CSV table of N, CA, C and O in Angstrom, one decimal:
chain,number,residue,atom,x,y,z
C,1,MET,N,18.8,3.3,-8.1
C,1,MET,CA,17.9,4.0,-9.0
C,1,MET,C,18.7,5.0,-9.9
C,1,MET,O,19.4,5.8,-9.4
C,2,SER,N,18.5,4.9,-11.2
C,2,SER,CA,19.2,5.7,-12.1
C,2,SER,C,18.6,7.1,-12.0
C,2,SER,O,17.4,7.3,-11.7
C,3,LYS,N,19.4,8.1,-12.4
C,3,LYS,CA,19.0,9.5,-12.4
C,3,LYS,C,17.7,9.7,-13.3
C,3,LYS,O,16.8,10.4,-13.0
C,4,GLN,N,17.8,9.0,-14.4
C,4,GLN,CA,16.7,9.2,-15.4
C,4,GLN,C,15.4,8.6,-14.9
C,4,GLN,O,14.3,9.1,-15.3
C,5,ASP,N,15.4,7.6,-14.1
C,5,ASP,CA,14.2,6.9,-13.7
C,5,ASP,C,13.8,7.1,-12.3
C,5,ASP,O,13.3,6.3,-11.6
C,6,LYS,N,14.1,8.3,-11.8
C,6,LYS,CA,13.7,8.7,-10.4
C,6,LYS,C,12.3,9.1,-10.4
C,6,LYS,O,11.7,9.5,-11.4
C,7,LEU,N,11.7,8.9,-9.2
C,7,LEU,CA,10.3,9.4,-9.0
C,7,LEU,C,10.3,10.9,-9.1
C,7,LEU,O,11.0,11.5,-8.3
C,8,ARG,N,9.5,11.5,-10.0
C,8,ARG,CA,9.5,12.9,-10.1
C,8,ARG,C,8.2,13.5,-9.8
C,8,ARG,O,7.6,14.2,-10.6
C,9,ILE,N,7.7,13.2,-8.6
C,9,ILE,CA,6.5,13.8,-8.1
C,9,ILE,C,6.6,14.1,-6.6
C,9,ILE,O,7.3,13.4,-5.9
C,10,ASP,N,6.0,15.2,-6.2
C,10,ASP,CA,6.0,15.6,-4.8
C,10,ASP,C,5.3,14.6,-4.0
C,10,ASP,O,4.3,14.0,-4.4
C,11,GLN,N,5.8,14.3,-2.8
C,11,GLN,CA,5.3,13.2,-2.0
C,11,GLN,C,3.8,13.5,-1.6
C,11,GLN,O,3.0,12.5,-1.6
C,12,GLN,N,3.5,14.7,-1.4
C,12,GLN,CA,2.1,15.0,-1.0
C,12,GLN,C,1.1,14.8,-2.2
C,12,GLN,O,0.0,14.3,-2.1
C,13,GLN,N,1.6,15.1,-3.4
C,13,GLN,CA,0.8,14.8,-4.7
C,13,GLN,C,0.7,13.3,-4.8
C,13,GLN,O,-0.4,12.8,-5.2
C,14,LEU,N,1.7,12.6,-4.5
C,14,LEU,CA,1.7,11.1,-4.6
C,14,LEU,C,0.7,10.5,-3.6
C,14,LEU,O,-0.1,9.7,-4.0
C,15,VAL,N,0.7,11.0,-2.4
C,15,VAL,CA,-0.2,10.6,-1.4
C,15,VAL,C,-1.7,10.8,-1.9
C,15,VAL,O,-2.5,10.0,-1.8
C,16,ALA,N,-1.9,12.0,-2.4
C,16,ALA,CA,-3.2,12.4,-2.9
C,16,ALA,C,-3.7,11.4,-4.0
C,16,ALA,O,-4.8,11.0,-4.0
C,17,ALA,N,-2.8,11.2,-4.9
C,17,ALA,CA,-3.1,10.3,-6.0
C,17,ALA,C,-3.4,8.9,-5.5
C,17,ALA,O,-4.4,8.2,-6.0
C,18,TRP,N,-2.6,8.4,-4.6
C,18,TRP,CA,-2.9,7.0,-4.0
C,18,TRP,C,-4.2,7.0,-3.2
C,18,TRP,O,-5.0,6.1,-3.3
C,19,GLU,N,-4.5,8.1,-2.5
C,19,GLU,CA,-5.8,8.2,-1.8
C,19,GLU,C,-7.0,8.1,-2.8
C,19,GLU,O,-8.0,7.6,-2.4
C,20,ARG,N,-6.8,8.7,-3.9
C,20,ARG,CA,-7.9,8.7,-4.9
C,20,ARG,C,-8.0,7.3,-5.6
C,20,ARG,O,-9.1,6.9,-5.9
C,21,THR,N,-6.9,6.7,-5.9
C,21,THR,CA,-6.8,5.5,-6.7
C,21,THR,C,-7.0,4.2,-5.9
C,21,THR,O,-7.6,3.3,-6.4
C,22,LEU,N,-6.3,4.1,-4.8
C,22,LEU,CA,-6.3,2.8,-4.0
C,22,LEU,C,-7.8,2.3,-3.7
C,22,LEU,O,-8.0,1.1,-3.9
C,23,PRO,N,-8.7,3.2,-3.3
C,23,PRO,CA,-10.1,2.7,-3.1
C,23,PRO,C,-10.7,2.0,-4.3
C,23,PRO,O,-11.6,1.2,-4.2
C,24,THR,N,-10.2,2.3,-5.5
C,24,THR,CA,-10.8,1.7,-6.7
C,24,THR,C,-10.2,0.3,-7.0
C,24,THR,O,-10.7,-0.4,-7.8
C,25,THR,N,-9.1,0.0,-6.3
C,25,THR,CA,-8.4,-1.3,-6.6
C,25,THR,C,-8.7,-2.3,-5.4
C,25,THR,O,-8.5,-3.5,-5.6
C,26,ILE,N,-9.1,-1.8,-4.2
C,26,ILE,CA,-9.4,-2.8,-3.1
C,26,ILE,C,-10.9,-3.0,-3.1
C,26,ILE,O,-11.7,-2.4,-3.8
C,27,ASN,N,-11.3,-3.9,-2.3
C,27,ASN,CA,-12.8,-4.2,-2.1
C,27,ASN,C,-13.5,-3.0,-1.7
C,27,ASN,O,-13.0,-2.2,-0.9
C,28,GLU,N,-14.7,-2.8,-2.3
C,28,GLU,CA,-15.4,-1.6,-2.1
C,28,GLU,C,-15.7,-1.2,-0.6
C,28,GLU,O,-15.7,-0.1,-0.2
C,29,ALA,N,-15.9,-2.3,0.2
C,29,ALA,CA,-16.3,-2.0,1.6
C,29,ALA,C,-15.1,-1.8,2.5
C,29,ALA,O,-15.2,-1.3,3.6
C,30,ASP,N,-13.9,-2.1,2.0
C,30,ASP,CA,-12.6,-1.9,2.8
C,30,ASP,C,-12.3,-0.4,2.7
C,30,ASP,O,-12.7,0.3,1.8
C,31,ARG,N,-11.4,0.0,3.7
C,31,ARG,CA,-11.0,1.4,3.8
C,31,ARG,C,-9.5,1.4,3.8
C,31,ARG,O,-8.9,0.6,4.5
C,32,ALA,N,-9.0,2.4,3.1
C,32,ALA,CA,-7.5,2.6,3.0
C,32,ALA,C,-7.1,4.0,3.5
C,32,ALA,O,-7.8,4.9,3.2
C,33,ILE,N,-6.0,4.0,4.2
C,33,ILE,CA,-5.5,5.3,4.7
C,33,ILE,C,-4.1,5.3,4.1
C,33,ILE,O,-3.3,4.4,4.3
C,34,VAL,N,-3.7,6.4,3.4
C,34,VAL,CA,-2.4,6.6,2.8
C,34,VAL,C,-1.7,7.8,3.5
C,34,VAL,O,-2.3,8.9,3.6
C,35,LYS,N,-0.5,7.6,3.9
C,35,LYS,CA,0.3,8.7,4.5
C,35,LYS,C,1.7,8.7,3.9
C,35,LYS,O,2.2,7.7,3.5
C,36,ALA,N,2.3,9.9,4.0
C,36,ALA,CA,3.7,10.0,3.6
C,36,ALA,C,4.5,9.4,4.7
C,36,ALA,O,4.2,9.5,5.9
C,37,ASP,N,5.6,8.7,4.3
C,37,ASP,CA,6.6,8.2,5.2
C,37,ASP,C,7.6,9.4,5.5
C,37,ASP,O,8.2,9.9,4.6
C,38,GLU,N,7.6,9.8,6.7
C,38,GLU,CA,8.4,11.0,7.1
C,38,GLU,C,9.9,10.7,6.8
C,38,GLU,O,10.7,11.6,6.6
C,39,ALA,N,10.4,9.5,6.9
C,39,ALA,CA,11.8,9.1,6.8
C,39,ALA,C,12.3,9.0,5.4
C,39,ALA,O,13.4,9.1,5.1
C,40,SER,N,11.3,8.8,4.4
C,40,SER,CA,11.7,8.6,3.0
C,40,SER,C,10.7,9.2,2.1
C,40,SER,O,9.6,8.8,2.1
C,41,GLU,N,11.2,10.1,1.2
C,41,GLU,CA,10.2,10.7,0.3
C,41,GLU,C,9.7,9.8,-0.8
C,41,GLU,O,8.8,10.1,-1.5
C,42,ASN,N,10.4,8.6,-1.0
C,42,ASN,CA,10.0,7.6,-2.0
C,42,ASN,C,9.0,6.6,-1.4
C,42,ASN,O,8.7,5.6,-2.0
C,43,THR,N,8.6,6.7,-0.1
C,43,THR,CA,7.9,5.7,0.6
C,43,THR,C,6.6,6.2,1.1
C,43,THR,O,6.5,7.4,1.6
C,44,LEU,N,5.6,5.4,1.0
C,44,LEU,CA,4.2,5.6,1.5
C,44,LEU,C,3.9,4.6,2.6
C,44,LEU,O,4.4,3.5,2.6
C,45,ARG,N,3.1,5.0,3.6
C,45,ARG,CA,2.6,4.1,4.6
C,45,ARG,C,1.1,3.9,4.3
C,45,ARG,O,0.4,4.9,4.2
C,46,ILE,N,0.7,2.7,4.1
C,46,ILE,CA,-0.7,2.4,3.8
C,46,ILE,C,-1.3,1.4,4.8
C,46,ILE,O,-0.7,0.4,5.2
C,47,THR,N,-2.5,1.8,5.3
C,47,THR,CA,-3.2,0.9,6.2
C,47,THR,C,-4.5,0.6,5.6
C,47,THR,O,-5.2,1.5,5.1
C,48,ILE,N,-4.8,-0.7,5.5
C,48,ILE,CA,-6.1,-1.1,4.9
C,48,ILE,C,-6.9,-1.8,6.0
C,48,ILE,O,-6.4,-2.7,6.7
C,49,HIS,N,-8.1,-1.2,6.2
C,49,HIS,CA,-9.0,-1.8,7.2
C,49,HIS,C,-10.0,-2.6,6.5
C,49,HIS,O,-10.7,-2.1,5.6
C,50,THR,N,-10.2,-3.9,6.9
C,50,THR,CA,-11.1,-4.8,6.2
C,50,THR,C,-12.5,-4.5,6.7
C,50,THR,O,-12.7,-4.1,7.8
C,51,ALA,N,-13.5,-4.7,5.8
C,51,ALA,CA,-14.9,-4.6,6.1
C,51,ALA,C,-15.3,-5.8,7.0
C,51,ALA,O,-14.7,-6.8,7.0
C,52,GLY,N,-16.4,-5.6,7.6
C,52,GLY,CA,-17.0,-6.8,8.3
C,52,GLY,C,-16.6,-6.9,9.8
C,52,GLY,O,-16.1,-6.0,10.3
C,53,HIS,N,-16.9,-8.1,10.3
C,53,HIS,CA,-16.8,-8.3,11.7
C,53,HIS,C,-15.3,-8.6,12.2
C,53,HIS,O,-15.0,-8.5,13.4
C,54,GLN,N,-14.4,-8.9,11.3
C,54,GLN,CA,-13.1,-9.3,11.6
C,54,GLN,C,-12.3,-8.2,12.2
C,54,GLN,O,-11.4,-8.4,13.1
C,55,MET,N,-12.5,-6.9,11.8
C,55,MET,CA,-11.8,-5.8,12.3
C,55,MET,C,-10.3,-5.9,12.1
C,55,MET,O,-9.5,-5.6,13.0
C,56,TYR,N,-9.8,-6.4,11.0
C,56,TYR,CA,-8.4,-6.5,10.7
C,56,TYR,C,-7.9,-5.2,10.1
C,56,TYR,O,-8.7,-4.5,9.4
C,57,SER,N,-6.7,-4.9,10.4
C,57,SER,CA,-6.0,-3.8,9.7
C,57,SER,C,-4.6,-4.2,9.3
C,57,SER,O,-4.0,-4.9,10.1
C,58,PHE,N,-4.2,-3.9,8.1
C,58,PHE,CA,-3.0,-4.3,7.5
C,58,PHE,C,-2.1,-3.1,7.2
C,58,PHE,O,-2.6,-2.2,6.5
C,59,ASP,N,-0.9,-3.0,7.8
C,59,ASP,CA,0.0,-1.9,7.6
C,59,ASP,C,1.0,-2.3,6.6
C,59,ASP,O,1.7,-3.3,6.8
C,60,TYR,N,1.2,-1.5,5.6
C,60,TYR,CA,2.2,-1.7,4.5
C,60,TYR,C,3.1,-0.5,4.4
C,60,TYR,O,2.7,0.6,4.6
C,61,SER,N,4.3,-0.8,4.0
C,61,SER,CA,5.3,0.2,3.5
C,61,SER,C,5.4,0.0,2.0
C,61,SER,O,5.7,-1.1,1.6
C,62,VAL,N,5.2,1.1,1.3
C,62,VAL,CA,5.3,1.0,-0.2
C,62,VAL,C,6.4,1.9,-0.6
C,62,VAL,O,6.2,3.1,-0.5
C,63,THR,N,7.5,1.4,-1.2
C,63,THR,CA,8.6,2.2,-1.6
C,63,THR,C,8.8,2.1,-3.1
C,63,THR,O,8.8,1.0,-3.7
C,64,TYR,N,8.9,3.3,-3.7
C,64,TYR,CA,9.2,3.4,-5.1
C,64,TYR,C,10.7,3.1,-5.4
C,64,TYR,O,11.5,3.8,-4.9
C,65,VAL,N,10.9,1.9,-6.0
C,65,VAL,CA,12.3,1.5,-6.4
C,65,VAL,C,12.8,2.4,-7.5
C,65,VAL,O,13.9,2.9,-7.5
C,66,ASP,N,11.9,2.7,-8.4
C,66,ASP,CA,12.1,3.7,-9.5
C,66,ASP,C,10.7,4.2,-9.8
C,66,ASP,O,9.8,4.1,-9.1
C,67,SER,N,10.6,4.9,-11.0
C,67,SER,CA,9.3,5.6,-11.3
C,67,SER,C,8.2,4.6,-11.6
C,67,SER,O,7.0,5.0,-11.6
C,68,ARG,N,8.5,3.3,-11.8
C,68,ARG,CA,7.5,2.4,-12.2
C,68,ARG,C,7.3,1.3,-11.1
C,68,ARG,O,6.2,0.8,-11.0
C,69,GLU,N,8.4,0.9,-10.5
C,69,GLU,CA,8.3,-0.3,-9.6
C,69,GLU,C,8.2,0.0,-8.2
C,69,GLU,O,8.9,0.9,-7.7
C,70,VAL,N,7.3,-0.7,-7.5
C,70,VAL,CA,7.2,-0.5,-6.0
C,70,VAL,C,7.5,-1.7,-5.3
C,70,VAL,O,7.3,-2.8,-5.8
C,71,LYS,N,8.2,-1.6,-4.1
C,71,LYS,CA,8.4,-2.7,-3.2
C,71,LYS,C,7.4,-2.6,-2.1
C,71,LYS,O,7.3,-1.6,-1.4
C,72,VAL,N,6.6,-3.6,-2.0
C,72,VAL,CA,5.6,-3.6,-1.0
C,72,VAL,C,6.0,-4.5,0.2
C,72,VAL,O,6.3,-5.7,0.0
C,73,GLN,N,5.9,-4.0,1.4
C,73,GLN,CA,6.4,-4.7,2.6
C,73,GLN,C,5.3,-4.7,3.6
C,73,GLN,O,4.9,-3.6,4.0
C,74,LEU,N,4.9,-5.8,4.1
C,74,LEU,CA,3.9,-5.9,5.2
C,74,LEU,C,4.6,-5.5,6.5
C,74,LEU,O,5.7,-6.1,6.8
C,75,ILE,N,4.1,-4.6,7.2
C,75,ILE,CA,4.7,-4.1,8.5
C,75,ILE,C,4.0,-4.8,9.7
C,75,ILE,O,4.6,-5.3,10.6
C,76,ASP,N,2.7,-4.9,9.6
C,76,ASP,CA,1.9,-5.4,10.8
C,76,ASP,C,0.5,-5.7,10.4
C,76,ASP,O,-0.1,-5.1,9.5
C,77,VAL,N,-0.1,-6.7,11.1
C,77,VAL,CA,-1.5,-7.0,10.9
C,77,VAL,C,-2.1,-7.0,12.3
C,77,VAL,O,-1.5,-7.5,13.3
C,78,GLU,N,-3.2,-6.2,12.4
C,78,GLU,CA,-3.8,-6.1,13.7
C,78,GLU,C,-5.3,-6.5,13.6
C,78,GLU,O,-5.9,-6.4,12.5
C,79,ARG,N,-5.8,-7.0,14.7
C,79,ARG,CA,-7.2,-7.3,14.8
C,79,ARG,C,-7.7,-6.6,16.0
C,79,ARG,O,-7.2,-6.8,17.1
C,80,ASP,N,-8.7,-5.7,15.8
C,80,ASP,CA,-9.3,-5.0,16.9
C,80,ASP,C,-8.2,-4.2,17.7
C,80,ASP,O,-8.2,-4.1,18.9
C,81,GLY,N,-7.2,-3.7,17.0
C,81,GLY,CA,-6.2,-2.8,17.6
C,81,GLY,C,-5.0,-3.6,18.2
C,81,GLY,O,-4.1,-3.0,18.7
C,82,ARG,N,-5.0,-5.0,18.1
C,82,ARG,CA,-3.9,-5.7,18.7
C,82,ARG,C,-3.2,-6.5,17.6
C,82,ARG,O,-3.8,-7.1,16.7
C,83,SER,N,-1.8,-6.5,17.6
C,83,SER,CA,-1.1,-7.3,16.6
C,83,SER,C,-1.4,-8.8,16.8
C,83,SER,O,-1.6,-9.3,17.8
C,84,ILE,N,-1.5,-9.4,15.6
C,84,ILE,CA,-1.8,-10.9,15.6
C,84,ILE,C,-0.8,-11.6,14.7
C,84,ILE,O,0.0,-11.0,14.0
C,85,ASP,N,-0.9,-12.9,14.8
C,85,ASP,CA,0.0,-13.8,14.0
C,85,ASP,C,-0.4,-13.7,12.5
C,85,ASP,O,-1.5,-14.1,12.2
C,86,GLU,N,0.5,-13.2,11.7
C,86,GLU,CA,0.1,-13.0,10.3
C,86,GLU,C,0.4,-14.3,9.4
C,86,GLU,O,0.3,-14.3,8.2
C,87,ARG,N,0.8,-15.4,10.1
C,87,ARG,CA,1.2,-16.6,9.3
C,87,ARG,C,0.0,-17.5,9.0
C,87,ARG,O,0.2,-18.5,8.4
C,88,THR,N,-1.1,-17.2,9.6
C,88,THR,CA,-2.3,-18.1,9.3
C,88,THR,C,-2.7,-18.0,7.9
C,88,THR,O,-2.4,-17.0,7.2
C,89,ASP,N,-3.3,-19.1,7.4
C,89,ASP,CA,-3.7,-19.2,6.0
C,89,ASP,C,-4.6,-18.0,5.5
C,89,ASP,O,-4.4,-17.4,4.5
C,90,ILE,N,-5.6,-17.7,6.4
C,90,ILE,CA,-6.6,-16.6,6.0
C,90,ILE,C,-5.9,-15.3,5.9
C,90,ILE,O,-6.1,-14.5,5.0
C,91,ILE,N,-5.0,-15.0,6.9
C,91,ILE,CA,-4.3,-13.8,6.9
C,91,ILE,C,-3.3,-13.7,5.7
C,91,ILE,O,-3.2,-12.7,5.0
C,92,GLN,N,-2.6,-14.8,5.4
C,92,GLN,CA,-1.7,-14.8,4.3
C,92,GLN,C,-2.4,-14.6,3.0
C,92,GLN,O,-1.9,-13.8,2.1
C,93,GLN,N,-3.6,-15.1,2.9
C,93,GLN,CA,-4.5,-14.9,1.7
C,93,GLN,C,-4.8,-13.4,1.5
C,93,GLN,O,-4.7,-12.8,0.5
C,94,LEU,N,-5.2,-12.8,2.6
C,94,LEU,CA,-5.5,-11.4,2.6
C,94,LEU,C,-4.3,-10.5,2.3
C,94,LEU,O,-4.4,-9.6,1.5
C,95,VAL,N,-3.2,-10.9,2.9
C,95,VAL,CA,-1.9,-10.1,2.7
C,95,VAL,C,-1.6,-10.2,1.2
C,95,VAL,O,-1.3,-9.1,0.6
C,96,GLN,N,-1.7,-11.3,0.6
C,96,GLN,CA,-1.4,-11.5,-0.8
C,96,GLN,C,-2.4,-10.7,-1.7
C,96,GLN,O,-2.0,-10.0,-2.7
C,97,ASP,N,-3.7,-10.7,-1.3
C,97,ASP,CA,-4.7,-10.0,-2.1
C,97,ASP,C,-4.4,-8.5,-2.0
C,97,ASP,O,-4.4,-7.8,-3.0
C,98,TYR,N,-4.1,-8.0,-0.8
C,98,TYR,CA,-3.9,-6.5,-0.7
C,98,TYR,C,-2.6,-6.1,-1.3
C,98,TYR,O,-2.5,-5.0,-1.9
C,99,THR,N,-1.6,-7.0,-1.3
C,99,THR,CA,-0.3,-6.7,-1.9
C,99,THR,C,-0.5,-6.5,-3.5
C,99,THR,O,-0.1,-5.6,-4.1
C,100,ARG,N,-1.4,-7.4,-4.0
C,100,ARG,CA,-1.7,-7.4,-5.4
C,100,ARG,C,-2.5,-6.1,-5.7
C,100,ARG,O,-2.2,-5.4,-6.7
C,101,HIS,N,-3.4,-5.7,-4.9
C,101,HIS,CA,-4.2,-4.5,-5.1
C,101,HIS,C,-3.3,-3.3,-5.0
C,101,HIS,O,-3.5,-2.3,-5.8
C,102,ILE,N,-2.3,-3.3,-4.1
C,102,ILE,CA,-1.4,-2.2,-4.0
C,102,ILE,C,-0.5,-2.1,-5.3
C,102,ILE,O,-0.3,-1.0,-5.9
C,103,HIS,N,-0.1,-3.2,-5.9
C,103,HIS,CA,0.7,-3.2,-7.1
C,103,HIS,C,-0.2,-2.7,-8.3
C,103,HIS,O,0.2,-1.9,-9.2
C,104,GLU,N,-1.5,-3.1,-8.3
C,104,GLU,CA,-2.5,-2.6,-9.3
C,104,GLU,C,-2.6,-1.1,-9.2
C,104,GLU,O,-2.7,-0.4,-10.2
C,105,CYS,N,-2.7,-0.6,-8.0
C,105,CYS,CA,-2.8,0.9,-7.8
C,105,CYS,C,-1.5,1.6,-8.4
C,105,CYS,O,-1.6,2.6,-9.1
C,106,ALA,N,-0.4,1.0,-8.1
C,106,ALA,CA,0.9,1.6,-8.6
C,106,ALA,C,0.9,1.6,-10.1
C,106,ALA,O,1.3,2.6,-10.7
C,107,GLN,N,0.4,0.5,-10.7
C,107,GLN,CA,0.3,0.5,-12.2
C,107,GLN,C,-0.6,1.5,-12.7
C,107,GLN,O,-0.4,2.2,-13.7
C,108,ALA,N,-1.8,1.7,-12.0
C,108,ALA,CA,-2.8,2.7,-12.5
C,108,ALA,C,-2.2,4.1,-12.4
C,108,ALA,O,-2.6,5.0,-13.2
C,109,LEU,N,-1.2,4.3,-11.6
C,109,LEU,CA,-0.6,5.6,-11.4
C,109,LEU,C,0.7,5.8,-12.3
C,109,LEU,O,1.3,6.9,-12.1
C,110,HIS,N,1.0,4.9,-13.1
C,110,HIS,CA,2.2,5.0,-13.9
C,110,HIS,C,2.4,6.3,-14.7
C,110,HIS,O,3.4,6.9,-14.7
C,111,GLU,N,1.3,6.7,-15.3
C,111,GLU,CA,1.4,7.9,-16.1
C,111,GLU,C,1.7,9.1,-15.3
C,111,GLU,O,2.3,10.1,-15.7
C,112,LEU,N,1.3,9.1,-14.0
C,112,LEU,CA,1.6,10.2,-13.1
C,112,LEU,C,3.1,10.1,-12.5
C,112,LEU,O,3.8,11.0,-12.4
C,113,THR,N,3.5,8.8,-12.2
C,113,THR,CA,4.8,8.6,-11.6
C,113,THR,C,5.9,8.6,-12.6
C,113,THR,O,7.1,8.8,-12.3
C,114,HIS,N,5.6,8.2,-13.8
C,114,HIS,CA,6.6,8.0,-14.8
C,114,HIS,C,6.6,9.2,-15.8
C,114,HIS,O,6.4,9.0,-17.0
C,115,ALA,N,6.6,10.4,-15.3
C,115,ALA,CA,6.5,11.6,-16.1
C,115,ALA,C,7.8,11.9,-16.8
C,115,ALA,O,8.9,11.7,-16.2
């Protein structure tokens, strides 16, 4: 990361901005929790709980590579509080959808992160 293109926003402000914006990019009935990653000030932890009977939750690590680009990494998928195999087609589809929504949220926050 070059000095010029570093993320120039306080982590708590970033968390607050993601908390405001992410619900507008995911399905209306789904719920997102955004937390600061204690180990890295450029990283957020995001958990998305799906609506409906499935009771899935998806844990992601979102790291700012620079002020514009994020690296999204799936950490875990749980159903009803237990880790499940995330290689099934339906889970892979949801993982890709949520990854896309996370990137959309990062794009929506460009004017804030690329100050």
